[in-house]
mmCIF file of C-alpha atoms in Angstrom:
data_model
loop_
_atom_site.group_PDB
_atom_site.id
_atom_site.type_symbol
_atom_site.label_atom_id
_atom_site.label_comp_id
_atom_site.label_asym_id
_atom_site.label_seq_id
_atom_site.Cartn_x
_atom_site.Cartn_y
_atom_site.Cartn_z
ATOM 1 C CA UNK A 1 7.653 20.836 -25.121
ATOM 2 C CA UNK A 2 7.134 18.586 -22.101
ATOM 3 C CA UNK A 3 4.220 19.435 -19.877
ATOM 4 C CA UNK A 4 4.607 19.454 -16.096
ATOM 5 C CA UNK A 5 2.668 16.162 -16.020
ATOM 6 C CA UNK A 6 5.018 14.565 -18.594
ATOM 7 C CA UNK A 7 8.044 15.709 -16.621
ATOM 8 C CA UNK A 8 6.709 14.185 -13.396
ATOM 9 C CA UNK A 9 6.018 10.865 -15.088
ATOM 10 C CA UNK A 10 9.506 10.831 -16.583
ATOM 11 C CA UNK A 11 11.237 11.481 -13.288
ATOM 12 C CA UNK A 12 9.821 8.341 -11.667
ATOM 13 C CA UNK A 13 10.720 7.710 -8.041
ATOM 14 C CA UNK A 14 13.518 10.267 -8.236
ATOM 15 C CA UNK A 15 10.777 12.912 -7.959
ATOM 16 C CA UNK A 16 9.757 11.863 -4.449
ATOM 17 C CA UNK A 17 9.592 15.062 -2.475
ATOM 18 C CA UNK A 18 10.331 16.061 1.104
ATOM 19 C CA UNK A 19 7.021 14.707 2.449
ATOM 20 C CA UNK A 20 8.414 11.181 2.135
ATOM 21 C CA UNK A 21 11.500 9.821 3.821
ATOM 22 C CA UNK A 22 13.591 7.205 2.049
ATOM 23 C CA UNK A 23 15.032 3.927 3.164
ATOM 24 C CA UNK A 24 18.201 3.435 1.062
ATOM 25 C CA UNK A 25 17.482 1.289 -1.999
ATOM 26 C CA UNK A 26 18.894 -2.228 -1.479
ATOM 27 C CA UNK A 27 20.470 -4.175 -4.314
ATOM 28 C CA UNK A 28 17.348 -6.280 -4.850
ATOM 29 C CA UNK A 29 15.209 -3.263 -5.636
ATOM 30 C CA UNK A 30 12.951 -2.739 -2.587
ATOM 31 C CA UNK A 31 12.532 0.835 -1.395
ATOM 32 C CA UNK A 32 10.385 2.010 1.530
ATOM 33 C CA UNK A 33 9.101 5.597 1.401
ATOM 34 C CA UNK A 34 7.645 6.556 4.780
ATOM 35 C CA UNK A 35 5.593 9.695 5.290
ATOM 36 C CA UNK A 36 6.758 11.944 8.104
ATOM 37 C CA UNK A 37 4.282 10.913 10.775
ATOM 38 C CA UNK A 38 4.432 8.224 13.460
ATOM 39 C CA UNK A 39 1.917 5.839 11.875
ATOM 40 C CA UNK A 40 3.853 5.609 8.610
ATOM 41 C CA UNK A 41 7.267 5.495 10.254
ATOM 42 C CA UNK A 42 6.227 2.700 12.634
ATOM 43 C CA UNK A 43 4.711 0.683 9.801
ATOM 44 C CA UNK A 44 7.895 1.200 7.770
ATOM 45 C CA UNK A 45 9.845 -0.450 10.612
ATOM 46 C CA UNK A 46 7.711 -3.524 10.104
ATOM 47 C CA UNK A 47 8.288 -3.693 6.354
ATOM 48 C CA UNK A 48 12.052 -3.422 6.961
ATOM 49 C CA UNK A 49 11.831 -6.696 8.929
ATOM 50 C CA UNK A 50 10.698 -8.656 5.887
ATOM 51 C CA UNK A 51 12.990 -10.858 3.845
ATOM 52 C CA UNK A 52 12.928 -8.332 1.035
ATOM 53 C CA UNK A 53 14.037 -10.480 -1.882
ATOM 54 C CA UNK A 54 12.205 -9.696 -5.096
ATOM 55 C CA UNK A 55 12.951 -9.931 -8.802
ATOM 56 C CA UNK A 56 10.945 -6.730 -9.332
ATOM 57 C CA UNK A 57 11.622 -3.119 -8.414
ATOM 58 C CA UNK A 58 9.243 -2.439 -5.508
ATOM 59 C CA UNK A 59 8.307 0.791 -3.731
ATOM 60 C CA UNK A 60 6.413 0.487 -0.427
ATOM 61 C CA UNK A 61 4.362 3.437 0.884
ATOM 62 C CA UNK A 62 3.435 2.415 4.459
ATOM 63 C CA UNK A 63 0.575 3.989 6.455
ATOM 64 C CA UNK A 64 -0.346 6.211 3.514
ATOM 65 C CA UNK A 65 -2.506 9.228 4.388
ATOM 66 C CA UNK A 66 -0.703 12.377 3.180
ATOM 67 C CA UNK A 67 0.319 11.546 -0.390
ATOM 68 C CA UNK A 68 0.693 14.621 -2.595
ATOM 69 C CA UNK A 69 -0.414 14.742 -6.228
ATOM 70 C CA UNK A 70 3.176 15.216 -7.381
ATOM 71 C CA UNK A 71 4.504 12.250 -5.413
ATOM 72 C CA UNK A 72 1.561 10.106 -6.534
ATOM 73 C CA UNK A 73 2.410 10.797 -10.182
ATOM 74 C CA UNK A 74 6.057 10.021 -9.542
ATOM 75 C CA UNK A 75 5.451 6.614 -7.949
ATOM 76 C CA UNK A 76 2.808 5.772 -10.561
ATOM 77 C CA UNK A 77 5.450 6.175 -13.255
ATOM 78 C CA UNK A 78 7.496 3.566 -11.392
ATOM 79 C CA UNK A 79 4.668 1.064 -12.012
ATOM 80 C CA UNK A 80 4.112 2.159 -15.604
ATOM 81 C CA UNK A 81 7.728 1.316 -16.410
ATOM 82 C CA UNK A 82 7.687 -2.144 -14.855
ATOM 83 C CA UNK A 83 7.950 -1.659 -11.091
ATOM 84 C CA UNK A 84 5.473 -2.507 -8.355
ATOM 85 C CA UNK A 85 3.906 -0.300 -5.699
ATOM 86 C CA UNK A 86 2.637 -1.441 -2.319
ATOM 87 C CA UNK A 87 0.207 1.190 -1.044
ATOM 88 C CA UNK A 88 -0.753 0.595 2.592
ATOM 89 C CA UNK A 89 -3.698 2.717 3.717
ATOM 90 C CA UNK A 90 -3.437 4.671 6.949
ATOM 91 C CA UNK A 91 -6.586 6.663 6.160
ATOM 92 C CA UNK A 92 -8.516 5.345 9.152
ATOM 93 C CA UNK A 93 -6.259 7.553 11.250
ATOM 94 C CA UNK A 94 -6.632 10.743 9.201
ATOM 95 C CA UNK A 95 -9.000 13.708 9.412
ATOM 96 C CA UNK A 96 -12.239 13.451 7.437
ATOM 97 C CA UNK A 97 -11.196 16.205 4.994
ATOM 98 C CA UNK A 98 -7.875 14.461 4.385
ATOM 99 C CA UNK A 99 -9.635 11.162 3.752
ATOM 100 C CA UNK A 100 -11.893 12.706 1.084
ATOM 101 C CA UNK A 101 -8.900 14.298 -0.673
ATOM 102 C CA UNK A 102 -6.835 11.103 -0.600
ATOM 103 C CA UNK A 103 -9.730 9.015 -1.933
ATOM 104 C CA UNK A 104 -10.034 11.380 -4.928
ATOM 105 C CA UNK A 105 -6.272 11.430 -5.498
ATOM 106 C CA UNK A 106 -5.952 7.633 -5.396
ATOM 107 C CA UNK A 107 -8.866 7.319 -7.835
ATOM 108 C CA UNK A 108 -7.569 9.947 -10.256
ATOM 109 C CA UNK A 109 -3.897 8.921 -10.269
ATOM 110 C CA UNK A 110 -3.967 5.158 -9.691
ATOM 111 C CA UNK A 111 -7.464 4.292 -10.911
ATOM 112 C CA UNK A 112 -8.265 2.628 -7.577
ATOM 113 C CA UNK A 113 -11.728 3.177 -6.151
ATOM 114 C CA UNK A 114 -11.463 3.033 -2.394
ATOM 115 C CA UNK A 115 -14.131 3.956 0.124
ATOM 116 C CA UNK A 116 -14.092 5.725 3.458
ATOM 117 C CA UNK A 117 -12.299 3.693 6.126
ATOM 118 C CA UNK A 118 -14.275 1.731 8.668
ATOM 119 C CA UNK A 119 -13.374 1.331 12.336
ATOM 120 C CA UNK A 120 -13.885 -2.245 13.531
ATOM 121 C CA UNK A 121 -15.449 -2.467 16.974
ATOM 122 C CA UNK A 122 -16.324 -6.171 17.008
ATOM 123 C CA UNK A 123 -13.518 -7.898 18.896
ATOM 124 C CA UNK A 124 -14.831 -11.271 17.745
ATOM 125 C CA UNK A 125 -13.807 -10.458 14.158
ATOM 126 C CA UNK A 126 -10.077 -9.888 14.387
ATOM 127 C CA UNK A 127 -8.775 -11.287 11.111
ATOM 128 C CA UNK A 128 -8.560 -10.361 7.453
ATOM 129 C CA UNK A 129 -8.699 -13.372 5.131
ATOM 130 C CA UNK A 130 -6.023 -13.444 2.419
ATOM 131 C CA UNK A 131 -6.516 -15.593 -0.660
ATOM 132 C CA UNK A 132 -3.327 -14.449 -2.491
ATOM 133 C CA UNK A 133 -0.404 -15.054 -2.533
ATOM 134 C CA UNK A 134 -1.160 -17.578 0.215
ATOM 135 C CA UNK A 135 -4.380 -18.434 2.017
ATOM 136 C CA UNK A 136 -4.005 -17.011 5.493
ATOM 137 C CA UNK A 137 -5.747 -15.083 8.251
ATOM 138 C CA UNK A 138 -3.920 -11.927 9.368
ATOM 139 C CA UNK A 139 -4.955 -9.762 12.319
ATOM 140 C CA UNK A 140 -6.300 -6.333 11.318
ATOM 141 C CA UNK A 141 -5.275 -3.048 12.935
ATOM 142 C CA UNK A 142 -8.781 -2.104 14.194
ATOM 143 C CA UNK A 143 -9.761 -0.497 10.878
ATOM 144 C CA UNK A 144 -10.061 -1.221 7.174
ATOM 145 C CA UNK A 145 -10.206 0.820 3.975
ATOM 146 C CA UNK A 146 -12.543 -1.000 1.537
ATOM 147 C CA UNK A 147 -11.679 -1.127 -2.162
ATOM 148 C CA UNK A 148 -13.867 -1.805 -5.192
ATOM 149 C CA UNK A 149 -12.225 -4.498 -7.300
ATOM 150 C CA UNK A 150 -12.995 -7.601 -9.321
ATOM 151 C CA UNK A 151 -12.761 -11.056 -7.816
ATOM 152 C CA UNK A 152 -9.627 -11.642 -9.913
ATOM 153 C CA UNK A 153 -7.970 -8.573 -8.344
ATOM 154 C CA UNK A 154 -9.059 -9.251 -4.761
ATOM 155 C CA UNK A 155 -6.335 -10.648 -2.519
ATOM 156 C CA UNK A 156 -7.984 -10.216 0.902
ATOM 157 C CA UNK A 157 -11.365 -9.509 2.453
ATOM 158 C CA UNK A 158 -12.920 -8.819 5.813
ATOM 159 C CA UNK A 159 -16.494 -9.874 6.571
ATOM 160 C CA UNK A 160 -17.227 -10.083 2.844
ATOM 161 C CA UNK A 161 -15.711 -6.645 2.092
ATOM 162 C CA UNK A 162 -12.746 -6.372 -0.288
ATOM 163 C CA UNK A 163 -9.839 -4.739 1.535
ATOM 164 C CA UNK A 164 -6.691 -5.699 -0.392
ATOM 165 C CA UNK A 165 -6.219 -5.903 -4.141
ATOM 166 C CA UNK A 166 -3.638 -6.408 -6.869
ATOM 167 C CA UNK A 167 -3.909 -4.524 -10.157
ATOM 168 C CA UNK A 168 -1.679 -4.352 -13.220
ATOM 169 C CA UNK A 169 -0.626 -0.836 -14.230
ATOM 170 C CA UNK A 170 1.403 -0.406 -17.399
ATOM 171 C CA UNK A 171 4.277 -2.893 -17.272
ATOM 172 C CA UNK A 172 4.091 -3.207 -13.494
ATOM 173 C CA UNK A 173 1.347 -3.009 -10.927
ATOM 174 C CA UNK A 174 -0.051 -1.964 -7.551
ATOM 175 C CA UNK A 175 -0.771 -3.892 -4.374
ATOM 176 C CA UNK A 176 -3.303 -1.983 -2.248
ATOM 177 C CA UNK A 177 -3.460 -2.925 1.423
ATOM 178 C CA UNK A 178 -6.649 -1.590 2.952
ATOM 179 C CA UNK A 179 -5.777 -3.374 6.178
ATOM 180 C CA UNK A 180 -2.419 -2.323 7.593
ATOM 181 C CA UNK A 181 0.203 -5.051 7.552
ATOM 182 C CA UNK A 182 3.081 -3.068 9.063
ATOM 183 C CA UNK A 183 1.853 -3.074 12.701
ATOM 184 C CA UNK A 184 1.604 -6.871 12.649
ATOM 185 C CA UNK A 185 5.110 -7.045 11.234
ATOM 186 C CA UNK A 186 6.443 -4.810 14.033
ATOM 187 C CA UNK A 187 4.665 -7.049 16.553
ATOM 188 C CA UNK A 188 6.390 -10.049 14.898
ATOM 189 C CA UNK A 189 3.104 -11.790 14.167
ATOM 190 C CA UNK A 190 3.933 -14.956 12.242
ATOM 191 C CA UNK A 191 0.975 -14.715 9.848
ATOM 192 C CA UNK A 192 1.762 -11.118 8.878
ATOM 193 C CA UNK A 193 5.374 -12.038 8.134
ATOM 194 C CA UNK A 194 4.373 -15.067 6.070
ATOM 195 C CA UNK A 195 2.000 -13.019 3.908
ATOM 196 C CA UNK A 196 4.387 -10.066 3.580
ATOM 197 C CA UNK A 197 7.362 -12.200 2.600
ATOM 198 C CA UNK A 198 5.446 -14.189 -0.004
ATOM 199 C CA UNK A 199 3.955 -11.027 -1.544
ATOM 200 C CA UNK A 200 7.446 -9.650 -2.138
ATOM 201 C CA UNK A 201 8.687 -12.959 -3.515
ATOM 202 C CA UNK A 202 5.777 -13.104 -5.988
ATOM 203 C CA UNK A 203 6.369 -9.655 -7.517
#
């Protein structure tokens, strides 16, 4: 008999519940699942502006801060079976109790060890440095969510702190964005669009 956990893994992205709102799945396999709050919905607008060509099946969770355990299992199964997830952290704009819960959930379900978000108050340090898929500086959104990862997994850092990473999961993988990319996309910042487009093309 299938356990509840087995059933959730088998359902894949079809199990996404009412807490997430779908963008219709285009023919090239990119789907954006926004949470029902302004931060996520605004960031989703930015991701919709990208040239979303990709040879992989990709699910984007923009401005993530209210992911449920059930939905986390469902999207993880998408990666296990060959798809890619882009998890963009919106935790810097969540309540402290929510942050602690989401950190545990992301660790337990995705195996990603992230730390409490940090608000950036130094206006002289405005850029996150990407080293994959292209070398570029992209403006941050006044906060970062650090992640513990190897140098091989790191794709971006801020002031020596790892903030974005790429990790294989099953037959697919996860891109974690600890610095929000969506707001820069909405603002039509050239660097954000260059990085976002190339990430999708490389998956």
